[in-house]
Amino acid sequence: MTLIRTLRSLCAYVLVPCAAFAAEQRGQVLYGGFPVPGAVITATHAGTTVTAVTDEQGFYTLSNIADGAWSIRISKPAFTTVTQEVNVTSSATDATKFELKLLPLAEIHAQPADQPIAPVITAAVPTPAKKGPDTKEDAAAAPPPPATQEARNNDGLLINGSVNNGASSPFAQFAAIGNRRNNRRSLYNGGIGIMSVGSSILDAKQYSITGLDVPKPSYYRFTGLATLGGPLRIPHLTNRNNAPTFFLAYQWTRNSNASSSSALVPTQAQRNGDLSSAATSIINPATGLPYTNNQVPVSPQATSLLQFYPLPNLSGSTRYNYQTTLLSSSHQDALQARVDKTVSRKNQVYGSFNFQSIRSSSNTLFQFTDHQKSFGLAGGVNWSHRINGRWSFNVGYKFARQTQRSSANFQDRTNVSGNAGISGNNQDPFNYGPPTLSFASGIAGLTDGIPAYNRNQTQTITGAMQWNRGRHNVTFGGEYRRQQFNYFTQENPRGSFSFTGTATGNDLAGFLIGVPDTSTLATGNPDKYFRQNVIMAYATDDFRMTPTFTVQAGVRWEYGAPITELKDRMVNLDILPDFSAVSQVLASSPTGSLTGQHYPDSLIHPFRKGFQPRIGVAWRPIPASSVVVRAGYGIYFDSSVYQTTALKLAQQAPLSRSLSVQRSSTCPITLANGFQNCAGITSNTFAVDPRFRAGYVQDWQLAIQRDLPFSLQLTATYNGLKGTHAAQQILPNTYAYGGTDLCPSCPNGFTYLTSGGNSTRHAGQVQLRRRLHNGFTASLDYTYANAIDNASFLGGQNASSGTGATSQNPFAVPAPTTKNDTTVAQNWRDLQAERGRSAFNQRHTLSLSAQYTTGMGIGGGTLMSGKAGTALKEWTVLGQILLNSGQPQTPIYPVATPGTGVSNNLRAQLTGADVYAAPAGLHLNPAAFTTPAAGTFGNAGRNSIAGPGQFRLNASLARTFRLKSDMNLDIRADVTNALNHVAFTRWNTTLTSTQFGLPAAVNDMRTVQFVSRLRF
């Protein structure tokens, strides 16, 4: 009892908000056409396990789940267990129908207490790249995401055998459609309310990295929701006694956000060419002699671009001298509609229609304002038929289309590059704007968005058959998906310049003089029409061998064809095995002139052996004991890299103009004329191994669970993953900075994508859970994990650098950038040196969640009545404390790899000093690193710096007021980061930056929002 009282006391401080309105999978469980309440739903997909329970009308909702193929398992005492693959998309809302069968009486008495679990496969957390509705995530090891609060709450209730209710989850399933109440009005239900509202008045001021006390900006957040459902009765068209049921939901969101941004910008003296404050002499690259007193001339191009930089508004610091507030806004409208019709006891049809419209805008440090628009439509129809008592099937068709537009600040307005005297880049009105500038010393980089007009479309046909006999429940089916990705955009039309100080000894001096150290460009061929076919087939068997041992086994075959372009406008490089020569090979003429190899029209050979066996078991080794052993193994493929690879191949010469060059005596690029190919530099910047393989991950898991006194349950879990054929990016024929080119005649300047990487992850988790009793439930989870890899990115996402593609810029995933580009190996001849901690790796993760509802149990005041009972009963407190170790980072030596325009993929040299023995005001020790000796690569490991740890306490208080027998009012208050704790997200790890060792970003401070919803 002391433990219970302690946890209850702690629960008053440990509170969490519920998940926001997001993508969900809805379904209904039936028996003979009648709803089945209290059925347990267990959904698994690529590492995530989510649970739910059906309501009084057999409906359930799985909220906040990722797109893809989910294995849905339905179990309920006295019924057969049903397992079915369901494809989930962010726009789909049609309810999947499941039909249960009653077990024979003898089996009901012998039914086991526990069911098997499917093998749990972890899924990637970073901003995902755009995928199809059945894309497998993370073909190499990635971290398991924390379970949603809703899933934890449901799970706690399931152990106690109760049905979910409003007290346990503020986002519990709406009251079901078509109930059997006495009066006609009660056949309809719905709700209207404010799903969330917040403003700057309630929130804490954002933390200032510079320490400047800036005014608190004004902003607001508002989300509303209206729902309605019931029988669709149309005179003379529908049967009054068997009318279709419908459900409508409309959500509108209006957000205005503000955040604080800090930067280092040139001072007025520096803009005039006065760099006398620089610690080293500045060299004139034309003569090799130092400038007198570090006074440098300012080129017309630099003068023109400097007008966009604000003047400093802070003094006394060489790390940050400017701070401002960045504003953004978003408007979102979404409609979800669903119609269900039971034609007969054997036939059901159901369909859905959804649309979503998003309009947003954001501004940058330079007060450039970009706009984005997105509009999506989706619909589908399904037919479910029961052949007899053992056989049933369902078939379906889905259609989805999305249009995305993004516009840049100067688009169709001002030719910034032309006015500055910069030539060689794209200066069409559609692409007006400045080139991208980046600086090694920490000066803010100049950039603006890339205009785009993209249209994507997916058509899907699905079919599944269910068969049960004796102790077997077999499901098999398939899917065909036709995907179109239509882009009107370019990767880098205005070009990029990086300034590392190589030419002058000072990066700002190089900019003022007009001498960049590298330049990159990718322009032309703006319209691209990609096509892809995806075929999938699967079979699973849920086999109850004995009352204490159950096996769920199956195999899945998936073929995601490499993407083709409708007009064959893609280019790869035909490369000799020793990289001594390259030649272009076009999809329109796919035969290599050097190797004689014949390429497919996708320029990547397909892989059709994507068989993925999976098995899960549950075993109660000791009869009448609470000990349960669960284990699972599975293989999961990933083909999400194909889309970005196709985008890169479509942006190559001769279809477009692309380059990646470094300044040298033979390639004297300037700001005025910096976009030119030089001798020895290939005109293509990207190529892919034609034998490139989609990666896959093997996942195995063992869990042991046992009940303890005081309504406690202890679970210990081991999870292992091994990823194979992970993506690696190299720069052929390059060498260490300051070294000697071993093959001057060999081509360079291009990035080569291969699939030779691998990864591993081992994790142990201990969970102590208190079952729901007297209104109180809690869970304590601790995970120790270690993940390592030598991959450039995992699961189709740029996990190594923490960046990913966006719908407006799909090139962002594996494309080399000018900011900490650890996605490219520093030494292409020693890929083993790339092996290090995975970028997502968090060694320690601790989570404590709790929930308490007042007025539950004798000791909790269940007999309380009168005004005191009305005021104090049925308040629900939810909470969570999160404590995580930091994610690893890489110490960057910011110079260009010789012979290329790729910067920041080289690492620093260790000195032997303690990295974390930082001087006052810093979090990392600059003396722990130095520049590598000429001709050598830095020996600092990839992802060898521990990032900042995370701590957060969230809070939520909710209650449902019963206004009438058929009308309820839900209210809730959520507090995120209730203690207003400052948590940095990462350090600055660029060796030559003035901000090295300082926080680069910070999480949000305390925010408060309210929820109110009227349900009837």
JSON list of C-alpha atoms in Angstrom, two decimals, residues 286-458:
[
{"chain": "A", "resi": 286, "resn": "ALA", "atom": "CA", "xyz": [45.50, 36.17, -56.70]},
{"chain": "A", "resi": 287, "resn": "THR", "atom": "CA", "xyz": [48.98, 37.02, -55.32]},
{"chain": "A", "resi": 288, "resn": "GLY", "atom": "CA", "xyz": [49.40, 34.71, -52.32]},
{"chain": "A", "resi": 289, "resn": "LEU", "atom": "CA", "xyz": [50.31, 37.73, -50.15]},
{"chain": "A", "resi": 290, "resn": "PRO", "atom": "CA", "xyz": [48.40, 38.94, -47.08]},
{"chain": "A", "resi": 291, "resn": "TYR", "atom": "CA", "xyz": [46.13, 41.96, -47.24]},
{"chain": "A", "resi": 292, "resn": "THR", "atom": "CA", "xyz": [47.39, 45.00, -45.32]},
{"chain": "A", "resi": 293, "resn": "ASN", "atom": "CA", "xyz": [45.79, 45.09, -41.87]},
{"chain": "A", "resi": 294, "resn": "ASN", "atom": "CA", "xyz": [43.24, 42.59, -43.16]},
{"chain": "A", "resi": 295, "resn": "GLN", "atom": "CA", "xyz": [41.47, 45.25, -45.22]},
{"chain": "A", "resi": 296, "resn": "VAL", "atom": "CA", "xyz": [39.88, 43.43, -48.18]},
{"chain": "A", "resi": 297, "resn": "PRO", "atom": "CA", "xyz": [38.04, 44.70, -51.26]},
{"chain": "A", "resi": 298, "resn": "VAL", "atom": "CA", "xyz": [34.32, 43.98, -51.53]},
{"chain": "A", "resi": 299, "resn": "SER", "atom": "CA", "xyz": [33.07, 42.58, -54.82]},
{"chain": "A", "resi": 300, "resn": "PRO", "atom": "CA", "xyz": [29.87, 43.90, -56.45]},
{"chain": "A", "resi": 301, "resn": "GLN", "atom": "CA", "xyz": [28.27, 40.46, -56.05]},
{"chain": "A", "resi": 302, "resn": "ALA", "atom": "CA", "xyz": [28.95, 40.42, -52.29]},
{"chain": "A", "resi": 303, "resn": "THR", "atom": "CA", "xyz": [27.69, 44.01, -51.93]},
{"chain": "A", "resi": 304, "resn": "SER", "atom": "CA", "xyz": [24.44, 43.06, -53.64]},
{"chain": "A", "resi": 305, "resn": "LEU", "atom": "CA", "xyz": [23.86, 39.95, -51.51]},
{"chain": "A", "resi": 306, "resn": "LEU", "atom": "CA", "xyz": [24.82, 41.69, -48.25]},
{"chain": "A", "resi": 307, "resn": "GLN", "atom": "CA", "xyz": [21.73, 43.87, -48.51]},
{"chain": "A", "resi": 308, "resn": "PHE", "atom": "CA", "xyz": [19.66, 40.87, -47.43]},
{"chain": "A", "resi": 309, "resn": "TYR", "atom": "CA", "xyz": [21.62, 40.40, -44.21]},
{"chain": "A", "resi": 310, "resn": "PRO", "atom": "CA", "xyz": [20.26, 42.31, -41.19]},
{"chain": "A", "resi": 311, "resn": "LEU", "atom": "CA", "xyz": [22.64, 44.35, -39.07]},
{"chain": "A", "resi": 312, "resn": "PRO", "atom": "CA", "xyz": [23.55, 43.01, -35.60]},
{"chain": "A", "resi": 313, "resn": "ASN", "atom": "CA", "xyz": [21.19, 43.88, -32.75]},
{"chain": "A", "resi": 314, "resn": "LEU", "atom": "CA", "xyz": [23.40, 42.32, -30.04]},
{"chain": "A", "resi": 315, "resn": "SER", "atom": "CA", "xyz": [26.85, 43.40, -28.92]},
{"chain": "A", "resi": 316, "resn": "GLY", "atom": "CA", "xyz": [29.64, 41.93, -26.86]},
{"chain": "A", "resi": 317, "resn": "SER", "atom": "CA", "xyz": [29.63, 38.43, -28.40]},
{"chain": "A", "resi": 318, "resn": "THR", "atom": "CA", "xyz": [31.48, 36.91, -31.34]},
{"chain": "A", "resi": 319, "resn": "ARG", "atom": "CA", "xyz": [29.23, 33.84, -31.31]},
{"chain": "A", "resi": 320, "resn": "TYR", "atom": "CA", "xyz": [25.79, 35.38, -31.84]},
{"chain": "A", "resi": 321, "resn": "ASN", "atom": "CA", "xyz": [25.06, 39.01, -32.60]},
{"chain": "A", "resi": 322, "resn": "TYR", "atom": "CA", "xyz": [21.52, 38.90, -33.96]},
{"chain": "A", "resi": 323, "resn": "GLN", "atom": "CA", "xyz": [18.21, 37.61, -32.71]},
{"chain": "A", "resi": 324, "resn": "THR", "atom": "CA", "xyz": [14.74, 37.85, -34.18]},
{"chain": "A", "resi": 325, "resn": "THR", "atom": "CA", "xyz": [11.33, 36.26, -34.10]},
{"chain": "A", "resi": 326, "resn": "LEU", "atom": "CA", "xyz": [10.28, 34.00, -36.96]},
{"chain": "A", "resi": 327, "resn": "LEU", "atom": "CA", "xyz": [6.58, 33.78, -37.77]},
{"chain": "A", "resi": 328, "resn": "SER", "atom": "CA", "xyz": [4.66, 31.02, -39.47]},
{"chain": "A", "resi": 329, "resn": "SER", "atom": "CA", "xyz": [1.00, 30.25, -40.03]},
{"chain": "A", "resi": 330, "resn": "SER", "atom": "CA", "xyz": [-1.02, 27.31, -41.24]},
{"chain": "A", "resi": 331, "resn": "HIS", "atom": "CA", "xyz": [-4.66, 26.75, -42.14]},
{"chain": "A", "resi": 332, "resn": "GLN", "atom": "CA", "xyz": [-5.94, 23.23, -42.51]},
{"chain": "A", "resi": 333, "resn": "ASP", "atom": "CA", "xyz": [-9.36, 21.85, -43.41]},
{"chain": "A", "resi": 334, "resn": "ALA", "atom": "CA", "xyz": [-10.12, 18.14, -43.55]},
{"chain": "A", "resi": 335, "resn": "LEU", "atom": "CA", "xyz": [-13.30, 16.17, -44.25]},
{"chain": "A", "resi": 336, "resn": "GLN", "atom": "CA", "xyz": [-13.75, 12.47, -43.62]},
{"chain": "A", "resi": 337, "resn": "ALA", "atom": "CA", "xyz": [-16.85, 10.63, -44.80]},
{"chain": "A", "resi": 338, "resn": "ARG", "atom": "CA", "xyz": [-17.73, 6.96, -44.49]},
{"chain": "A", "resi": 339, "resn": "VAL", "atom": "CA", "xyz": [-20.75, 4.91, -45.49]},
{"chain": "A", "resi": 340, "resn": "ASP", "atom": "CA", "xyz": [-21.37, 1.31, -44.39]},
{"chain": "A", "resi": 341, "resn": "LYS", "atom": "CA", "xyz": [-24.09, -0.97, -45.73]},
{"chain": "A", "resi": 342, "resn": "THR", "atom": "CA", "xyz": [-24.98, -4.49, -44.62]},
{"chain": "A", "resi": 343, "resn": "VAL", "atom": "CA", "xyz": [-26.59, -5.88, -47.75]},
{"chain": "A", "resi": 344, "resn": "SER", "atom": "CA", "xyz": [-27.30, -9.26, -46.17]},
{"chain": "A", "resi": 345, "resn": "ARG", "atom": "CA", "xyz": [-25.94, -11.49, -43.48]},
{"chain": "A", "resi": 346, "resn": "LYS", "atom": "CA", "xyz": [-23.20, -12.54, -45.92]},
{"chain": "A", "resi": 347, "resn": "ASN", "atom": "CA", "xyz": [-22.49, -9.30, -47.76]},
{"chain": "A", "resi": 348, "resn": "GLN", "atom": "CA", "xyz": [-21.30, -5.91, -46.64]},
{"chain": "A", "resi": 349, "resn": "VAL", "atom": "CA", "xyz": [-20.09, -2.92, -48.62]},
{"chain": "A", "resi": 350, "resn": "TYR", "atom": "CA", "xyz": [-18.45, 0.18, -47.30]},
{"chain": "A", "resi": 351, "resn": "GLY", "atom": "CA", "xyz": [-16.75, 3.18, -48.78]},
{"chain": "A", "resi": 352, "resn": "SER", "atom": "CA", "xyz": [-15.08, 6.42, -47.85]},
{"chain": "A", "resi": 353, "resn": "PHE", "atom": "CA", "xyz": [-14.24, 9.84, -49.19]},
{"chain": "A", "resi": 354, "resn": "ASN", "atom": "CA", "xyz": [-11.74, 12.29, -47.72]},
{"chain": "A", "resi": 355, "resn": "PHE", "atom": "CA", "xyz": [-10.19, 15.58, -48.60]},
{"chain": "A", "resi": 356, "resn": "GLN", "atom": "CA", "xyz": [-7.58, 17.76, -46.97]},
{"chain": "A", "resi": 357, "resn": "SER", "atom": "CA", "xyz": [-6.49, 21.31, -47.74]},
{"chain": "A", "resi": 358, "resn": "ILE", "atom": "CA", "xyz": [-3.46, 22.94, -46.12]},
{"chain": "A", "resi": 359, "resn": "ARG", "atom": "CA", "xyz": [-2.22, 26.50, -46.64]},
{"chain": "A", "resi": 360, "resn": "SER", "atom": "CA", "xyz": [0.87, 27.62, -44.80]},
{"chain": "A", "resi": 361, "resn": "SER", "atom": "CA", "xyz": [3.54, 30.29, -44.84]},
{"chain": "A", "resi": 362, "resn": "SER", "atom": "CA", "xyz": [6.82, 30.85, -43.04]},
{"chain": "A", "resi": 363, "resn": "ASN", "atom": "CA", "xyz": [9.56, 33.42, -42.95]},
{"chain": "A", "resi": 364, "resn": "THR", "atom": "CA", "xyz": [13.30, 33.16, -42.45]},
{"chain": "A", "resi": 365, "resn": "LEU", "atom": "CA", "xyz": [16.02, 35.04, -40.66]},
{"chain": "A", "resi": 366, "resn": "PHE", "atom": "CA", "xyz": [16.22, 37.29, -43.72]},
{"chain": "A", "resi": 367, "resn": "GLN", "atom": "CA", "xyz": [12.46, 37.93, -43.65]},
{"chain": "A", "resi": 368, "resn": "PHE", "atom": "CA", "xyz": [11.93, 35.92, -46.81]},
{"chain": "A", "resi": 369, "resn": "THR", "atom": "CA", "xyz": [8.35, 34.61, -46.79]},
{"chain": "A", "resi": 370, "resn": "ASP", "atom": "CA", "xyz": [7.57, 31.36, -48.57]},
{"chain": "A", "resi": 371, "resn": "HIS", "atom": "CA", "xyz": [4.11, 29.85, -49.12]},
{"chain": "A", "resi": 372, "resn": "GLN", "atom": "CA", "xyz": [2.93, 26.27, -49.42]},
{"chain": "A", "resi": 373, "resn": "LYS", "atom": "CA", "xyz": [-0.39, 24.80, -50.52]},
{"chain": "A", "resi": 374, "resn": "SER", "atom": "CA", "xyz": [-1.47, 21.19, -50.42]},
{"chain": "A", "resi": 375, "resn": "PHE", "atom": "CA", "xyz": [-4.73, 19.62, -51.53]},
{"chain": "A", "resi": 376, "resn": "GLY", "atom": "CA", "xyz": [-5.53, 15.94, -51.33]},
{"chain": "A", "resi": 377, "resn": "LEU", "atom": "CA", "xyz": [-8.43, 13.68, -52.27]},
{"chain": "A", "resi": 378, "resn": "ALA", "atom": "CA", "xyz": [-8.85, 10.03, -51.36]},
{"chain": "A", "resi": 379, "resn": "GLY", "atom": "CA", "xyz": [-11.62, 7.49, -51.61]},
{"chain": "A", "resi": 380, "resn": "GLY", "atom": "CA", "xyz": [-12.25, 3.82, -51.62]},
{"chain": "A", "resi": 381, "resn": "VAL", "atom": "CA", "xyz": [-14.87, 1.08, -51.77]},
{"chain": "A", "resi": 382, "resn": "ASN", "atom": "CA", "xyz": [-14.80, -2.42, -50.27]},
{"chain": "A", "resi": 383, "resn": "TRP", "atom": "CA", "xyz": [-16.94, -5.52, -50.54]},
{"chain": "A", "resi": 384, "resn": "SER", "atom": "CA", "xyz": [-16.89, -8.21, -47.87]},
{"chain": "A", "resi": 385, "resn": "HIS", "atom": "CA", "xyz": [-18.56, -11.56, -48.47]},
{"chain": "A", "resi": 386, "resn": "ARG", "atom": "CA", "xyz": [-18.92, -14.62, -46.28]},
{"chain": "A", "resi": 387, "resn": "ILE", "atom": "CA", "xyz": [-19.04, -17.75, -48.42]},
{"chain": "A", "resi": 388, "resn": "ASN", "atom": "CA", "xyz": [-19.86, -20.17, -45.60]},
{"chain": "A", "resi": 389, "resn": "GLY", "atom": "CA", "xyz": [-18.95, -20.80, -42.02]},
{"chain": "A", "resi": 390, "resn": "ARG", "atom": "CA", "xyz": [-15.26, -21.26, -42.85]},
{"chain": "A", "resi": 391, "resn": "TRP", "atom": "CA", "xyz": [-14.55, -19.07, -45.85]},
{"chain": "A", "resi": 392, "resn": "SER", "atom": "CA", "xyz": [-14.87, -15.34, -46.38]},
{"chain": "A", "resi": 393, "resn": "PHE", "atom": "CA", "xyz": [-13.18, -12.74, -48.51]},
{"chain": "A", "resi": 394, "resn": "ASN", "atom": "CA", "xyz": [-13.02, -9.02, -49.10]},
{"chain": "A", "resi": 395, "resn": "VAL", "atom": "CA", "xyz": [-11.90, -6.96, -52.06]},
{"chain": "A", "resi": 396, "resn": "GLY", "atom": "CA", "xyz": [-11.32, -3.25, -52.31]},
{"chain": "A", "resi": 397, "resn": "TYR", "atom": "CA", "xyz": [-10.23, -0.35, -54.46]},
{"chain": "A", "resi": 398, "resn": "LYS", "atom": "CA", "xyz": [-8.64, 2.89, -53.26]},
{"chain": "A", "resi": 399, "resn": "PHE", "atom": "CA", "xyz": [-7.72, 6.09, -55.02]},
{"chain": "A", "resi": 400, "resn": "ALA", "atom": "CA", "xyz": [-5.63, 8.95, -53.67]},
{"chain": "A", "resi": 401, "resn": "ARG", "atom": "CA", "xyz": [-4.35, 12.13, -55.27]},
{"chain": "A", "resi": 402, "resn": "GLN", "atom": "CA", "xyz": [-2.38, 14.97, -53.76]},
{"chain": "A", "resi": 403, "resn": "THR", "atom": "CA", "xyz": [-1.27, 18.30, -55.19]},
{"chain": "A", "resi": 404, "resn": "GLN", "atom": "CA", "xyz": [1.44, 20.38, -53.55]},
{"chain": "A", "resi": 405, "resn": "ARG", "atom": "CA", "xyz": [2.59, 23.85, -54.47]},
{"chain": "A", "resi": 406, "resn": "SER", "atom": "CA", "xyz": [5.37, 25.89, -52.90]},
{"chain": "A", "resi": 407, "resn": "SER", "atom": "CA", "xyz": [6.38, 29.40, -53.85]},
{"chain": "A", "resi": 408, "resn": "ALA", "atom": "CA", "xyz": [9.54, 31.28, -52.92]},
{"chain": "A", "resi": 409, "resn": "ASN", "atom": "CA", "xyz": [9.89, 34.86, -51.76]},
{"chain": "A", "resi": 410, "resn": "PHE", "atom": "CA", "xyz": [11.35, 36.29, -54.98]},
{"chain": "A", "resi": 411, "resn": "GLN", "atom": "CA", "xyz": [9.50, 34.03, -57.42]},
{"chain": "A", "resi": 412, "resn": "ASP", "atom": "CA", "xyz": [8.28, 36.00, -60.48]},
{"chain": "A", "resi": 413, "resn": "ARG", "atom": "CA", "xyz": [9.32, 39.24, -58.71]},
{"chain": "A", "resi": 414, "resn": "THR", "atom": "CA", "xyz": [13.05, 40.01, -58.45]},
{"chain": "A", "resi": 415, "resn": "ASN", "atom": "CA", "xyz": [16.01, 38.47, -60.28]},
{"chain": "A", "resi": 416, "resn": "VAL", "atom": "CA", "xyz": [18.39, 38.55, -57.32]},
{"chain": "A", "resi": 417, "resn": "SER", "atom": "CA", "xyz": [21.18, 36.62, -59.04]},
{"chain": "A", "resi": 418, "resn": "GLY", "atom": "CA", "xyz": [21.01, 38.70, -62.22]},
{"chain": "A", "resi": 419, "resn": "ASN", "atom": "CA", "xyz": [20.94, 41.98, -60.30]},
{"chain": "A", "resi": 420, "resn": "ALA", "atom": "CA", "xyz": [24.01, 40.83, -58.35]},
{"chain": "A", "resi": 421, "resn": "GLY", "atom": "CA", "xyz": [25.96, 40.03, -61.51]},
{"chain": "A", "resi": 422, "resn": "ILE", "atom": "CA", "xyz": [25.98, 36.27, -60.93]},
{"chain": "A", "resi": 423, "resn": "SER", "atom": "CA", "xyz": [25.80, 34.16, -64.07]},
{"chain": "A", "resi": 424, "resn": "GLY", "atom": "CA", "xyz": [25.47, 30.49, -64.94]},
{"chain": "A", "resi": 425, "resn": "ASN", "atom": "CA", "xyz": [22.53, 29.59, -62.71]},
{"chain": "A", "resi": 426, "resn": "ASN", "atom": "CA", "xyz": [18.84, 29.39, -63.58]},
{"chain": "A", "resi": 427, "resn": "GLN", "atom": "CA", "xyz": [17.35, 32.88, -63.82]},
{"chain": "A", "resi": 428, "resn": "ASP", "atom": "CA", "xyz": [13.88, 32.07, -65.13]},
{"chain": "A", "resi": 429, "resn": "PRO", "atom": "CA", "xyz": [11.21, 34.12, -63.29]},
{"chain": "A", "resi": 430, "resn": "PHE", "atom": "CA", "xyz": [9.88, 30.91, -61.72]},
{"chain": "A", "resi": 431, "resn": "ASN", "atom": "CA", "xyz": [13.27, 30.39, -60.00]},
{"chain": "A", "resi": 432, "resn": "TYR", "atom": "CA", "xyz": [14.18, 33.99, -59.15]},
{"chain": "A", "resi": 433, "resn": "GLY", "atom": "CA", "xyz": [16.13, 34.31, -55.93]},
{"chain": "A", "resi": 434, "resn": "PRO", "atom": "CA", "xyz": [19.62, 34.29, -54.43]},
{"chain": "A", "resi": 435, "resn": "PRO", "atom": "CA", "xyz": [22.10, 31.42, -54.60]},
{"chain": "A", "resi": 436, "resn": "THR", "atom": "CA", "xyz": [22.59, 29.54, -51.36]},
{"chain": "A", "resi": 437, "resn": "LEU", "atom": "CA", "xyz": [25.58, 30.69, -49.27]},
{"chain": "A", "resi": 438, "resn": "SER", "atom": "CA", "xyz": [27.14, 28.69, -46.43]},
{"chain": "A", "resi": 439, "resn": "PHE", "atom": "CA", "xyz": [30.01, 29.64, -44.10]},
{"chain": "A", "resi": 440, "resn": "ALA", "atom": "CA", "xyz": [32.30, 27.45, -42.02]},
{"chain": "A", "resi": 441, "resn": "SER", "atom": "CA", "xyz": [32.74, 30.00, -39.21]},
{"chain": "A", "resi": 442, "resn": "GLY", "atom": "CA", "xyz": [29.08, 30.02, -38.19]},
{"chain": "A", "resi": 443, "resn": "ILE", "atom": "CA", "xyz": [27.88, 33.07, -40.13]},
{"chain": "A", "resi": 444, "resn": "ALA", "atom": "CA", "xyz": [24.24, 32.60, -41.05]},
{"chain": "A", "resi": 445, "resn": "GLY", "atom": "CA", "xyz": [23.82, 31.02, -44.47]},
{"chain": "A", "resi": 446, "resn": "LEU", "atom": "CA", "xyz": [21.72, 32.83, -47.05]},
{"chain": "A", "resi": 447, "resn": "THR", "atom": "CA", "xyz": [19.00, 30.67, -48.59]},
{"chain": "A", "resi": 448, "resn": "ASP", "atom": "CA", "xyz": [15.43, 30.62, -49.80]},
{"chain": "A", "resi": 449, "resn": "GLY", "atom": "CA", "xyz": [12.93, 27.94, -50.76]},
{"chain": "A", "resi": 450, "resn": "ILE", "atom": "CA", "xyz": [12.74, 26.19, -54.13]},
{"chain": "A", "resi": 451, "resn": "PRO", "atom": "CA", "xyz": [9.45, 26.58, -56.03]},
{"chain": "A", "resi": 452, "resn": "ALA", "atom": "CA", "xyz": [7.62, 23.36, -56.83]},
{"chain": "A", "resi": 453, "resn": "TYR", "atom": "CA", "xyz": [4.38, 22.04, -58.23]},
{"chain": "A", "resi": 454, "resn": "ASN", "atom": "CA", "xyz": [4.02, 18.33, -57.52]},
{"chain": "A", "resi": 455, "resn": "ARG", "atom": "CA", "xyz": [1.15, 15.92, -58.14]},
{"chain": "A", "resi": 456, "resn": "ASN", "atom": "CA", "xyz": [1.08, 12.39, -56.81]},
{"chain": "A", "resi": 457, "resn": "GLN", "atom": "CA", "xyz": [-1.52, 9.70, -57.42]},
{"chain": "A", "resi": 458, "resn": "THR", "atom": "CA", "xyz": [-1.97, 6.15, -56.15]}
]
